[in-house]
Structure formats: structure tokens, C-alpha cells
mmCIF file of C-alpha atoms and ligand atoms in Angstrom:
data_model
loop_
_atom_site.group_PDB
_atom_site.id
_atom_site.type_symbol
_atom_site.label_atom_id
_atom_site.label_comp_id
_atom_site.label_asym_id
_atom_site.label_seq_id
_atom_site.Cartn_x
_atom_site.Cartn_y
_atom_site.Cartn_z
ATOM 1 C CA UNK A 174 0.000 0.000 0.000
ATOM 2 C CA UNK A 175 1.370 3.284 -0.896
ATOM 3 C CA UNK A 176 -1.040 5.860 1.028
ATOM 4 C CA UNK A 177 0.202 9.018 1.774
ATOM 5 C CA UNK A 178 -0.437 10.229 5.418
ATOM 6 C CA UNK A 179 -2.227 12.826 5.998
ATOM 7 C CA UNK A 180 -0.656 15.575 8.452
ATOM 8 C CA UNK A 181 -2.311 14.981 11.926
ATOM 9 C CA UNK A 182 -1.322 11.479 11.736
ATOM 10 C CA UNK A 183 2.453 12.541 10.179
ATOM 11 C CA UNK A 184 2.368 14.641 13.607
ATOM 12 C CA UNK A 185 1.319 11.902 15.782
ATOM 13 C CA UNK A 186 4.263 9.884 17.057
ATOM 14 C CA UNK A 187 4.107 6.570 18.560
ATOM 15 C CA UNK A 188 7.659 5.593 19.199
ATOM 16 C CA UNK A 189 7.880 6.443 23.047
ATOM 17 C CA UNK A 190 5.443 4.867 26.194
ATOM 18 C CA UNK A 191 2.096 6.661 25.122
ATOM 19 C CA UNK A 192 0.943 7.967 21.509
ATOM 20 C CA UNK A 193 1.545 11.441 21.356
ATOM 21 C CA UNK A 194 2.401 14.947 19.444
ATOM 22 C CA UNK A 195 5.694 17.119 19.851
ATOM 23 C CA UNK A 196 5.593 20.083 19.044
ATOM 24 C CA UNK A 197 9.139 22.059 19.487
ATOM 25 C CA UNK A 198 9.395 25.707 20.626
ATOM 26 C CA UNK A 199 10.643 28.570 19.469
ATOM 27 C CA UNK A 200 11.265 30.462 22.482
ATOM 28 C CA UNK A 201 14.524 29.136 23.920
ATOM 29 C CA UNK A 202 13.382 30.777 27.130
ATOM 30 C CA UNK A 203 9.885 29.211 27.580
ATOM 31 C CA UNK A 204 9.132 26.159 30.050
ATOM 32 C CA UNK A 205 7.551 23.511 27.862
ATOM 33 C CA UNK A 206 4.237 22.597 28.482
ATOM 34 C CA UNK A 207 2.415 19.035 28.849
ATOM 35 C CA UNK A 208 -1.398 19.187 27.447
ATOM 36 C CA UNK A 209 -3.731 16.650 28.999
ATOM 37 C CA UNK A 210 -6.887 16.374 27.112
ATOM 38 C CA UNK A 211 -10.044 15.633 28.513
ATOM 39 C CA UNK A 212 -12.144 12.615 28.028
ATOM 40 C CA UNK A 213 -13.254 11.942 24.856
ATOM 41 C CA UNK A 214 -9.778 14.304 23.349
ATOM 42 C CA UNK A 215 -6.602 12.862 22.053
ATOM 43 C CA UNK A 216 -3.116 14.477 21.857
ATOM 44 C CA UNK A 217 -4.063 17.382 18.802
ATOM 45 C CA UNK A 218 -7.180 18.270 21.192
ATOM 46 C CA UNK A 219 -4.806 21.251 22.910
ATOM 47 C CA UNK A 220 -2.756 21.793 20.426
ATOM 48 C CA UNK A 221 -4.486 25.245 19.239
ATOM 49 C CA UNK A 222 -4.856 26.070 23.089
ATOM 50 C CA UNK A 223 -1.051 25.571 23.910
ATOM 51 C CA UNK A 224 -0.256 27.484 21.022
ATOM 52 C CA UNK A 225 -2.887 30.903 22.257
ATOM 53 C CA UNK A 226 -1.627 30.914 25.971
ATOM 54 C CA UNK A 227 2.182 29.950 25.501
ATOM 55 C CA UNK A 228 3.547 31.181 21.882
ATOM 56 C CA UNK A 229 6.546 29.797 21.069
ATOM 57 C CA UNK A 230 6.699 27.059 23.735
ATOM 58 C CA UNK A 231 7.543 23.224 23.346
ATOM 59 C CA UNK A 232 4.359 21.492 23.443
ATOM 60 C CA UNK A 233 4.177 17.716 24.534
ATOM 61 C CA UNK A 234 0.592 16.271 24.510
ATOM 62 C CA UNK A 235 -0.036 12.732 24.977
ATOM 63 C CA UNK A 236 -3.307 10.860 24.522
ATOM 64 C CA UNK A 237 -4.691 9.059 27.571
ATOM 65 C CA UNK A 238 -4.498 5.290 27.590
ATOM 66 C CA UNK A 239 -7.380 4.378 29.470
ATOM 67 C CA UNK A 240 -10.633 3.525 27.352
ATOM 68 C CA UNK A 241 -14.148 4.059 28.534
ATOM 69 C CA UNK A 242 -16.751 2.899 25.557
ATOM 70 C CA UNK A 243 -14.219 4.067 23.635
ATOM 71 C CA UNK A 244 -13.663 7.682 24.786
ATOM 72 C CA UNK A 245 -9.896 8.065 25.552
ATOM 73 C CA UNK A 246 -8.800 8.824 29.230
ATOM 74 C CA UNK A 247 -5.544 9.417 31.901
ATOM 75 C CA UNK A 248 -7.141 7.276 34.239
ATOM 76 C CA UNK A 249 -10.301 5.002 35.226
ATOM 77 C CA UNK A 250 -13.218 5.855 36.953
ATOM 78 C CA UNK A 251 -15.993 3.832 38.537
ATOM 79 C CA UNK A 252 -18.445 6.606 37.640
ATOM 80 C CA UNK A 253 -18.996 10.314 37.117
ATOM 81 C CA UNK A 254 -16.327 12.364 39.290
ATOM 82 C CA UNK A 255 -15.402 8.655 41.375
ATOM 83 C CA UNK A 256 -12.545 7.563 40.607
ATOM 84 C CA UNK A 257 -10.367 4.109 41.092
ATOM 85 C CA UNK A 258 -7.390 5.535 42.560
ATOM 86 C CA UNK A 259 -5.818 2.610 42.467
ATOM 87 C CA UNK A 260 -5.485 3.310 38.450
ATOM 88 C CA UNK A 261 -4.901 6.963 39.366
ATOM 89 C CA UNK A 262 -1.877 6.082 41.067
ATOM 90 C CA UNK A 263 -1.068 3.531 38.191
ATOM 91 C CA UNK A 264 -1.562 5.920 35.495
ATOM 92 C CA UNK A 265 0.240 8.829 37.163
ATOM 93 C CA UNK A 266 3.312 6.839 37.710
ATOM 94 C CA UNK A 267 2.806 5.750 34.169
ATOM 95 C CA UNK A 268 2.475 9.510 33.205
ATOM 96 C CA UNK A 269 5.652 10.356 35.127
ATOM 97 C CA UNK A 270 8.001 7.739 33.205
ATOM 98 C CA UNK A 271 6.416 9.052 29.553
ATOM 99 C CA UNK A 272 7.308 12.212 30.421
ATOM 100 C CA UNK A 273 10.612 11.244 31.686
ATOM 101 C CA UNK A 274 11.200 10.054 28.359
ATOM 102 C CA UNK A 275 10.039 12.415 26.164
ATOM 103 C CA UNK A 276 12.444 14.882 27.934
ATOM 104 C CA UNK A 277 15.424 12.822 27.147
ATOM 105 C CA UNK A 278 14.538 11.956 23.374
ATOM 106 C CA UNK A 279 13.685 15.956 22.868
ATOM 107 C CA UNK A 280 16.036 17.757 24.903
ATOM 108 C CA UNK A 281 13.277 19.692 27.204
ATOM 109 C CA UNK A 282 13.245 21.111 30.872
ATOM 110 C CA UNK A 283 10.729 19.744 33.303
ATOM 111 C CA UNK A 284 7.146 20.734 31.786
ATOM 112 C CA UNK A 285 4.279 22.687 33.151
ATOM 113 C CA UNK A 286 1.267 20.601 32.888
ATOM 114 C CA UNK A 287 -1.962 21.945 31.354
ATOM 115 C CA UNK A 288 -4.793 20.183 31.910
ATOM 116 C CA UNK A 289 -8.585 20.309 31.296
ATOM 117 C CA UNK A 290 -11.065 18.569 32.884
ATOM 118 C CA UNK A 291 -9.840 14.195 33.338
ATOM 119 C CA UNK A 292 -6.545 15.881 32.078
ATOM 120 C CA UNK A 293 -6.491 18.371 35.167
ATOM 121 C CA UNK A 294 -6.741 15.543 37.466
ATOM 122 C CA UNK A 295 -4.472 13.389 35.991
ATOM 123 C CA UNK A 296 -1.933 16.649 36.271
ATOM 124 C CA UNK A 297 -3.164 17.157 39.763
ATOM 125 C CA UNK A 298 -2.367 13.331 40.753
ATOM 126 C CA UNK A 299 1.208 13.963 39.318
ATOM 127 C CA UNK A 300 2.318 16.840 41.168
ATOM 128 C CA UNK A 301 0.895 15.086 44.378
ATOM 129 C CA UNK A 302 3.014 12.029 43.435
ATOM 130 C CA UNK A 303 5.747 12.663 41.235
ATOM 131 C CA UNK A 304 6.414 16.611 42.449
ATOM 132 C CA UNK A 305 9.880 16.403 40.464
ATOM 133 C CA UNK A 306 8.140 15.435 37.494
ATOM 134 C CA UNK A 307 5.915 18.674 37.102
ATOM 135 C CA UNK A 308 7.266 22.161 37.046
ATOM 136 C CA UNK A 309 4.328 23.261 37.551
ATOM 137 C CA UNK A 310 0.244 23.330 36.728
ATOM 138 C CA UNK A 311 -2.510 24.766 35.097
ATOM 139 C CA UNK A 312 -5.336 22.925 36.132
ATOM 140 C CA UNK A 313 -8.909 23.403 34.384
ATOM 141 C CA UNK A 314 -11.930 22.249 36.003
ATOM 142 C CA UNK A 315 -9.633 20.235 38.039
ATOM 143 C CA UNK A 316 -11.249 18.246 41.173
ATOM 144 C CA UNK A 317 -9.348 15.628 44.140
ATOM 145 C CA UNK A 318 -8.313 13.143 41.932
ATOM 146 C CA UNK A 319 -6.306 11.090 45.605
ATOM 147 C CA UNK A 320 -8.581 11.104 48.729
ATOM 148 C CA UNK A 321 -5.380 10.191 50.748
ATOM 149 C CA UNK A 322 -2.206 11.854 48.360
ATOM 150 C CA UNK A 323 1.116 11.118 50.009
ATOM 151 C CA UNK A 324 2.946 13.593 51.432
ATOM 152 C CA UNK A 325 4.532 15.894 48.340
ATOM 153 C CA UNK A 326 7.089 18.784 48.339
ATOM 154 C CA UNK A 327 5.600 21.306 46.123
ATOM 155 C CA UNK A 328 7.580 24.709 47.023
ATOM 156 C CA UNK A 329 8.487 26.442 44.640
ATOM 157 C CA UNK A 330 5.819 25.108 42.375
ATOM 158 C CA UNK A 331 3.472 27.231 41.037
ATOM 159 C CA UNK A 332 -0.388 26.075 40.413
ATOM 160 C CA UNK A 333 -3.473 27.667 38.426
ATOM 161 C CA UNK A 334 -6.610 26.321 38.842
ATOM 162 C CA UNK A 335 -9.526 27.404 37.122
ATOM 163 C CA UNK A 336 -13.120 26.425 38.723
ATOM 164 C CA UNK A 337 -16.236 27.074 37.364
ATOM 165 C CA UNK A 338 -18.881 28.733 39.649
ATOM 166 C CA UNK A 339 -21.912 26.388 38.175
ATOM 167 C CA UNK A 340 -19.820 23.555 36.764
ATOM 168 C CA UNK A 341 -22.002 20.238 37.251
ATOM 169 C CA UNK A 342 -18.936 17.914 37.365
ATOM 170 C CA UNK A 343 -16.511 19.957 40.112
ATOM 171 C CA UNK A 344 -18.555 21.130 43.617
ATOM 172 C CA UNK A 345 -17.102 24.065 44.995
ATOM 173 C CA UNK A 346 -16.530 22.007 48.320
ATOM 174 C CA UNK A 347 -14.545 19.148 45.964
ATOM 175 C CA UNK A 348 -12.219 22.295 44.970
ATOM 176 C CA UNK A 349 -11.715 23.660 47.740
ATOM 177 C CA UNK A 350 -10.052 19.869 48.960
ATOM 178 C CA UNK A 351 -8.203 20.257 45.681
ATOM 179 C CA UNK A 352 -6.405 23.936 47.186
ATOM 180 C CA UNK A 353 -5.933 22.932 50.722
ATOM 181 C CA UNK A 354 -4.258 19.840 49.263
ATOM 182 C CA UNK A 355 -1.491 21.620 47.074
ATOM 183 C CA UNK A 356 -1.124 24.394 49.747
ATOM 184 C CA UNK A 357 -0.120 21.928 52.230
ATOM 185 C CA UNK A 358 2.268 20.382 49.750
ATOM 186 C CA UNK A 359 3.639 24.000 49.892
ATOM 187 C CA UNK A 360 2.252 24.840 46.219
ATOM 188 C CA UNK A 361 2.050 28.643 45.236
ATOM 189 C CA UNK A 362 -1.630 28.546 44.677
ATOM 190 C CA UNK A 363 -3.671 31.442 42.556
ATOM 191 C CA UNK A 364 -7.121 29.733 42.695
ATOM 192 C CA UNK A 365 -9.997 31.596 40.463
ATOM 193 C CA UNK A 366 -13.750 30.897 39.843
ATOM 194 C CA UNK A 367 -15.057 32.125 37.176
ATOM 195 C CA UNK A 368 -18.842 32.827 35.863
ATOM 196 C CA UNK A 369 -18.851 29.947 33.817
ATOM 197 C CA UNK A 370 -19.386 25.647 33.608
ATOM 198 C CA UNK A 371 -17.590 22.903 33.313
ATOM 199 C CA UNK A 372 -16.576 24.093 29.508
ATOM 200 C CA UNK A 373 -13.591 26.512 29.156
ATOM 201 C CA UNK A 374 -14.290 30.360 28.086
ATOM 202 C CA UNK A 375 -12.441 33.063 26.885
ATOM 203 C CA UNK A 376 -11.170 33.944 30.570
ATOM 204 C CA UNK A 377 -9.766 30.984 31.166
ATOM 205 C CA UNK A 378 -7.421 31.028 28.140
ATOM 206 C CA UNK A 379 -6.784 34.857 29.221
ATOM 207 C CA UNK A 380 -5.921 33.723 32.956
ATOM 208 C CA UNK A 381 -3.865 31.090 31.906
ATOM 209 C CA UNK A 382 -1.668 33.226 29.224
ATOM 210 C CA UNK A 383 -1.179 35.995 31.678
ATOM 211 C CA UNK A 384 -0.122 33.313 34.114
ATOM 212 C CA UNK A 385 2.345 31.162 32.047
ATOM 213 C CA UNK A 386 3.644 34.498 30.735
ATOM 214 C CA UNK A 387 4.560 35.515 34.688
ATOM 215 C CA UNK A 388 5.504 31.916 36.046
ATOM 216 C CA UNK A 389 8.406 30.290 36.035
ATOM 217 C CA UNK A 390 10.865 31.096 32.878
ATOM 218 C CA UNK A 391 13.602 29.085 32.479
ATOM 219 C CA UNK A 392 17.196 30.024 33.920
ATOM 220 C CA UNK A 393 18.598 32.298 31.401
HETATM 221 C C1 MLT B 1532 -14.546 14.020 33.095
HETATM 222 O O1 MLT B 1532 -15.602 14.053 32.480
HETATM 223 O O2 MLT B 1532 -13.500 13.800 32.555
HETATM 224 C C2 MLT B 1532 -14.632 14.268 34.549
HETATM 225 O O3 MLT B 1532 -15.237 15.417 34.766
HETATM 226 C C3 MLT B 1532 -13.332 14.310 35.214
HETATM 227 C C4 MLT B 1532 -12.759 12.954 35.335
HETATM 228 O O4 MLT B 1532 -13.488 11.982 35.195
HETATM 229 O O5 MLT B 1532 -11.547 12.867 35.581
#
């Protein structure tokens, strides 16, 4: 067969631990970033995203491994916003070596994740168990993903998360656990709620531009 590929697919690599896209930077300067999708995405879902709050930054997005009726995820979950954090733990650890990886075959620093929605908590699970892993989070719609999260070092890490006032999925109360977890871990929190759902807005890419654009450069 002779078929000619067409370019998402050309993009899409599949050579290291989970099926992914690379994009490199331009900015020698930036802190790459690692875009988690939500469920249902794959790894061009944030693509466009990365690219509007981060110009010229690396961009690493895997797809999630996890199935559910077909709908690709980071993790498992028994039902809506219950999760088996058994496979949390699994899948962040499994997260962790990927990305491990991918900064050795590309030559990258130690991303900041972005996350939305499954992808938030997936990032959130991460930092709370591989801290070295993350340089830091932007975490959309993000809710406890570990009841119980071992003890983490997160100073010096700095974390966005983005709630929505009437999101159905993420109860105020369940975000609030979220904060007081990663400010115990010693995170640099900036927690805002905005006027919106569970779906991401115009403010939310603003935040998190004006955010990545403050945080966390890398050593010149
Ligand atoms: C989702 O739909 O992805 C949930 O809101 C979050 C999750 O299951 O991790």
C-alpha cells in the first residue's frame, strides 16, 4: 500500500510509552508545556490552546491510555467524578516515566502541565506524586483526583486552577479539597472561579496566558 499520510497522523508519534504529538518551541526561554486532554480528546485536542496561551513554547501532549466505551482517558473511573485511585496512582506513575522520556529523546526542561477537565486531574495526581516530574500546573476544572495523596514537596511550584462557579462535574466544596491539598504540599496557589461551567471560556485562556507568561521562565 502506498497511502500518503495525511498531516495529523504525520504529527502523531508513537515511538515512546504513550501515543503522542511534539511540538518544538521557538522560544529558547519558555518552560515547555504538557497538554492533557479531557475525556473523549486525544493528543491534537490542545494543540491550538497551547499554542494561544504559551507562543513559542515546546508542546508535549499525549493521549490518555485508558478507554471508557471508547472515549480516551488518563485514568479510570468507577463513575462520574469517582474515581479508582488505584489506576490513578497507576496511570500517574505511568504519566511520570512518559514524560521522563520524552524529555530525554527531545532535549526539554521539566514541563508545566496543562490540563482540562480528566486531564487536570491526571496533572493534579502527578504533582501530588511525582512533584519532580511537574514544574508546575494549570489545572482546568480540576477536582481531588487522591482522597489520601502522600505527602509531596511542592515549594516552589506554582499552580493555576480554574473552577467554574456552576460547573455540574466539580462542587465548589470538591475544589476547595483540591487547594488545601497543594497548599499543604507547599504549592504557590492562585485559585480563580469564574462565571462559567464545566466548559472553558475566553477567561480561562486569558488567565492562563497571563499566568504562564509571569511563572516560572527558564534560567537564562
Ligand atoms: C470528566 O468528564 O472527565 C470528569 O469530569 C473528570 C474525570 O473523570 O476525571
Amino acid at each position: 500500500m502506498n497511502e500518503v499520510p495525511n498531516e495529523e497522523a504525520a504529527m502523531t508519534d508513537t515511538a515512546l510509552s504513550f501515543v503522542h504529538r511534539f511540538e518544538p518551541g521557538t522560544d529558547a526561554g519558555a518552560r515547555p508545556l504538557l497538554l492533557l486532554h479531557g475525556t473523549g480528546g486525544d493528543e491534537s485536542d490542545l494543540i491550538q490552546l497551547g499554542r494561544m496561551i504559551a507562543p513559542g513554547t515546546a508542546l508535549l501532549s499525549p493521549r490518555g491510555k485508558v478507554l471508557e466505551g471508547g472515549a480516551p482517558r488518563f485514568f479510570r473511573r468507577l463513575r462520574e467524578g469517582v474515581f479508582d485511585e488505584e489506576d490513578v496512582r497507576f496511570r500517574a506513575a505511568e504519566l511520570a516515566d512518559f514524560v521522563g522520556e520524552a524529555r530525554a529523546a527531545y532535549g526539554i526542561a521539566a514541563p508545566i502541565a496543562v490540563g482540562f477537565s480528566n486531564g487536570a486531574n491526571i496533572a493534579a495526581a502527578t504533582l501530588l506524586t511525582h512533584p519532580e516530574v511537574l514544574a508546575g500546573a494549570v489545572l482546568l476544572r480540576a477536582m481531588v483526583p487522591l482522597a489520601d495523596p502522600p505527602a509531596a514537596d511542592l515549594r516552589g511550584k506554582g499552580v493555576l486552577l480554574l473552577s467554574g462557579a456552576v460547573d455540574p462535574i466539580v462542587p465548589e466544596e470538591n475544589a476547595a479539597r483540591l487547594v488545601a491539598q497543594l497548599t499543604a504540599a507547599g504549592a504557590r496557589l492562585d485559585h480563580r472561579t469564574l462565571p462559567v461551567g464545566h466548559g472553558l471560556s475566553q477567561a480561562d485562556l486569558n488567565l492562563a496566558r497571563q499566568w504562564l507568561a509571569a511563572s516560572q521562565p527558564l534560567a537564562a
